[in-house]
mmCIF file of C-alpha atoms in Angstrom:
data_model
loop_
_atom_site.group_PDB
_atom_site.id
_atom_site.type_symbol
_atom_site.label_atom_id
_atom_site.label_comp_id
_atom_site.label_asym_id
_atom_site.label_seq_id
_atom_site.Cartn_x
_atom_site.Cartn_y
_atom_site.Cartn_z
ATOM 1 C CA GLN A 161 18.232 -23.468 -111.754
ATOM 2 C CA VAL A 162 18.462 -25.262 -114.981
ATOM 3 C CA GLN A 163 21.054 -22.590 -117.430
ATOM 4 C CA LEU A 164 22.146 -23.379 -120.616
ATOM 5 C CA VAL A 165 25.455 -21.490 -121.993
ATOM 6 C CA GLU A 166 26.147 -21.424 -126.083
ATOM 7 C CA SER A 167 29.594 -20.741 -127.493
ATOM 8 C CA GLY A 168 31.464 -21.164 -130.811
ATOM 9 C CA GLY A 169 29.459 -19.111 -133.116
ATOM 10 C CA GLY A 170 31.973 -16.512 -135.118
ATOM 11 C CA LEU A 171 31.463 -15.748 -138.667
ATOM 12 C CA VAL A 172 33.224 -18.045 -141.402
ATOM 13 C CA GLN A 173 32.927 -18.639 -145.101
ATOM 14 C CA ALA A 174 31.104 -21.148 -147.265
ATOM 15 C CA GLY A 175 32.466 -24.000 -146.988
ATOM 16 C CA ALA A 176 33.938 -24.013 -143.507
ATOM 17 C CA SER A 177 33.205 -25.726 -140.246
ATOM 18 C CA LEU A 178 32.568 -24.528 -136.889
ATOM 19 C CA ARG A 179 31.148 -26.633 -133.829
ATOM 20 C CA LEU A 180 29.021 -25.119 -131.371
ATOM 21 C CA SER A 181 28.659 -26.054 -127.796
ATOM 22 C CA CYS A 182 25.941 -25.774 -125.176
ATOM 23 C CA VAL A 183 27.065 -26.315 -121.091
ATOM 24 C CA VAL A 184 23.821 -27.358 -119.051
ATOM 25 C CA SER A 185 23.748 -26.652 -115.403
ATOM 26 C CA GLY A 186 21.077 -27.029 -112.711
ATOM 27 C CA GLY A 187 20.173 -30.398 -113.048
ATOM 28 C CA THR A 188 21.301 -34.098 -114.028
ATOM 29 C CA PHE A 189 22.119 -33.457 -117.834
ATOM 30 C CA SER A 190 22.229 -37.437 -118.733
ATOM 31 C CA SER A 191 18.500 -37.413 -118.144
ATOM 32 C CA ALA A 192 17.823 -34.418 -120.623
ATOM 33 C CA ALA A 193 16.869 -34.453 -123.656
ATOM 34 C CA THR A 194 18.817 -31.672 -125.826
ATOM 35 C CA GLY A 195 17.951 -29.818 -128.784
ATOM 36 C CA TRP A 196 19.585 -27.387 -131.123
ATOM 37 C CA PHE A 197 16.899 -24.454 -133.162
ATOM 38 C CA ARG A 198 17.971 -21.790 -134.980
ATOM 39 C CA GLN A 199 16.662 -17.970 -135.826
ATOM 40 C CA ALA A 200 17.508 -15.827 -139.007
ATOM 41 C CA PRO A 201 16.264 -12.159 -138.999
ATOM 42 C CA GLY A 202 12.561 -11.962 -139.828
ATOM 43 C CA LYS A 203 12.060 -15.979 -139.098
ATOM 44 C CA GLU A 204 9.947 -17.968 -137.026
ATOM 45 C CA ARG A 205 13.185 -20.260 -134.985
ATOM 46 C CA GLN A 206 13.285 -23.884 -137.027
ATOM 47 C CA PHE A 207 14.172 -27.097 -135.840
ATOM 48 C CA VAL A 208 18.307 -27.912 -136.647
ATOM 49 C CA ALA A 209 18.892 -31.053 -134.772
ATOM 50 C CA ALA A 210 17.725 -32.866 -131.711
ATOM 51 C CA ASP A 211 19.048 -35.529 -129.526
ATOM 52 C CA SER A 212 17.269 -38.124 -126.803
ATOM 53 C CA ARG A 213 18.558 -38.480 -123.276
ATOM 54 C CA ASP A 214 20.149 -41.531 -123.863
ATOM 55 C CA GLY A 215 22.078 -40.074 -126.715
ATOM 56 C CA VAL A 216 21.076 -43.002 -129.062
ATOM 57 C CA THR A 217 18.402 -41.508 -131.021
ATOM 58 C CA GLN A 218 18.779 -38.409 -133.270
ATOM 59 C CA GLY A 219 16.860 -35.893 -135.775
ATOM 60 C CA TYR A 220 17.879 -33.922 -138.113
ATOM 61 C CA ALA A 221 16.020 -30.928 -140.538
ATOM 62 C CA ASP A 222 16.537 -32.014 -143.997
ATOM 63 C CA SER A 223 18.230 -28.509 -144.523
ATOM 64 C CA VAL A 224 21.457 -29.699 -141.798
ATOM 65 C CA LYS A 225 21.101 -33.290 -142.732
ATOM 66 C CA ASP A 226 24.288 -34.966 -143.630
ATOM 67 C CA ARG A 227 26.166 -32.061 -142.766
ATOM 68 C CA PHE A 228 25.455 -31.296 -139.123
ATOM 69 C CA THR A 229 25.881 -33.458 -136.263
ATOM 70 C CA ILE A 230 24.091 -33.329 -132.810
ATOM 71 C CA SER A 231 26.108 -34.841 -130.009
ATOM 72 C CA ARG A 232 26.445 -35.112 -125.947
ATOM 73 C CA ASP A 233 29.518 -35.827 -123.301
ATOM 74 C CA ASN A 234 27.441 -36.550 -120.015
ATOM 75 C CA GLY A 235 30.824 -36.482 -118.568
ATOM 76 C CA LYS A 236 31.038 -32.498 -119.259
ATOM 77 C CA ALA A 237 27.041 -31.764 -119.089
ATOM 78 C CA THR A 238 27.798 -30.516 -122.395
ATOM 79 C CA VAL A 239 25.477 -30.659 -125.750
ATOM 80 C CA TYR A 240 27.768 -30.174 -129.139
ATOM 81 C CA LEU A 241 26.595 -29.088 -132.681
ATOM 82 C CA GLN A 242 29.428 -30.162 -135.079
ATOM 83 C CA MET A 243 28.681 -27.928 -138.358
ATOM 84 C CA THR A 244 30.071 -28.507 -141.796
ATOM 85 C CA ASP A 245 29.681 -27.303 -145.705
ATOM 86 C CA LEU A 246 28.531 -24.392 -143.888
ATOM 87 C CA LYS A 247 26.223 -21.887 -146.238
ATOM 88 C CA PRO A 248 24.903 -18.534 -146.454
ATOM 89 C CA GLU A 249 21.744 -20.015 -145.488
ATOM 90 C CA ASP A 250 22.929 -21.288 -142.431
ATOM 91 C CA THR A 251 23.066 -17.700 -140.575
ATOM 92 C CA ALA A 252 20.774 -17.152 -137.989
ATOM 93 C CA VAL A 253 21.045 -17.173 -134.035
ATOM 94 C CA TYR A 254 21.792 -20.284 -133.169
ATOM 95 C CA TYR A 255 20.188 -21.402 -129.494
ATOM 96 C CA CYS A 256 20.057 -25.041 -127.775
ATOM 97 C CA ALA A 257 17.593 -25.926 -125.445
ATOM 98 C CA ALA A 258 16.796 -29.140 -122.769
ATOM 99 C CA THR A 259 14.250 -30.633 -121.372
ATOM 100 C CA TYR A 260 13.703 -33.166 -118.471
ATOM 101 C CA ASN A 261 10.413 -34.375 -119.517
ATOM 102 C CA SER A 262 10.450 -36.119 -122.724
ATOM 103 C CA GLY A 263 8.211 -38.865 -121.531
ATOM 104 C CA HIS A 264 8.355 -41.812 -123.851
ATOM 105 C CA TYR A 265 9.234 -39.250 -126.976
ATOM 106 C CA SER A 266 12.912 -39.403 -127.885
ATOM 107 C CA TYR A 267 13.407 -36.056 -128.586
ATOM 108 C CA PHE A 268 10.625 -33.422 -129.656
ATOM 109 C CA THR A 269 10.999 -31.142 -133.175
ATOM 110 C CA SER A 270 8.754 -28.528 -131.725
ATOM 111 C CA SER A 271 10.451 -25.343 -129.765
ATOM 112 C CA ARG A 272 7.739 -26.239 -127.615
ATOM 113 C CA GLY A 273 8.918 -29.675 -126.296
ATOM 114 C CA TYR A 274 11.826 -27.961 -124.534
ATOM 115 C CA ASP A 275 11.757 -26.257 -121.012
ATOM 116 C CA TYR A 276 14.940 -24.725 -121.237
ATOM 117 C CA TRP A 277 16.934 -22.771 -123.415
ATOM 118 C CA GLY A 278 20.134 -20.992 -123.954
ATOM 119 C CA GLN A 279 20.662 -16.986 -124.781
ATOM 120 C CA GLY A 280 21.995 -17.986 -128.475
ATOM 121 C CA THR A 281 24.736 -17.667 -130.610
ATOM 122 C CA GLN A 282 25.525 -15.902 -133.469
ATOM 123 C CA VAL A 283 26.543 -18.103 -136.456
ATOM 124 C CA THR A 284 26.858 -15.741 -140.008
ATOM 125 C CA VAL A 285 27.962 -17.414 -143.391
ATOM 126 C CA SER A 286 29.504 -15.560 -146.025
ATOM 127 C CA ALA A 287 29.294 -16.285 -149.596
#
């Protein structure tokens, strides 16, 4: 059974940095395309960043490009989201996701492309 467990969220001031981690167990991590999504209260879940299963190709939402970086450590079966210059509008619950069925796609920006999800970690950025 594939399980994803996020950590690293918290309350920070605007301009600060945080690193989220997501440990993936129960599957061959090096075969998984991964993604990070976020959901603010009253809003739909939105794409943040994604990484191809080979770690070569990454994609980012325009709102986080140049501030957030997704990376992976296959030895630790962990995907990271390094967040810098955080803004109040980044406040949300952040979810990591994985799929072992990316086919010829590098990754998906739609939540429908992912089969497995973590429980989420709260990130709150104060002004």
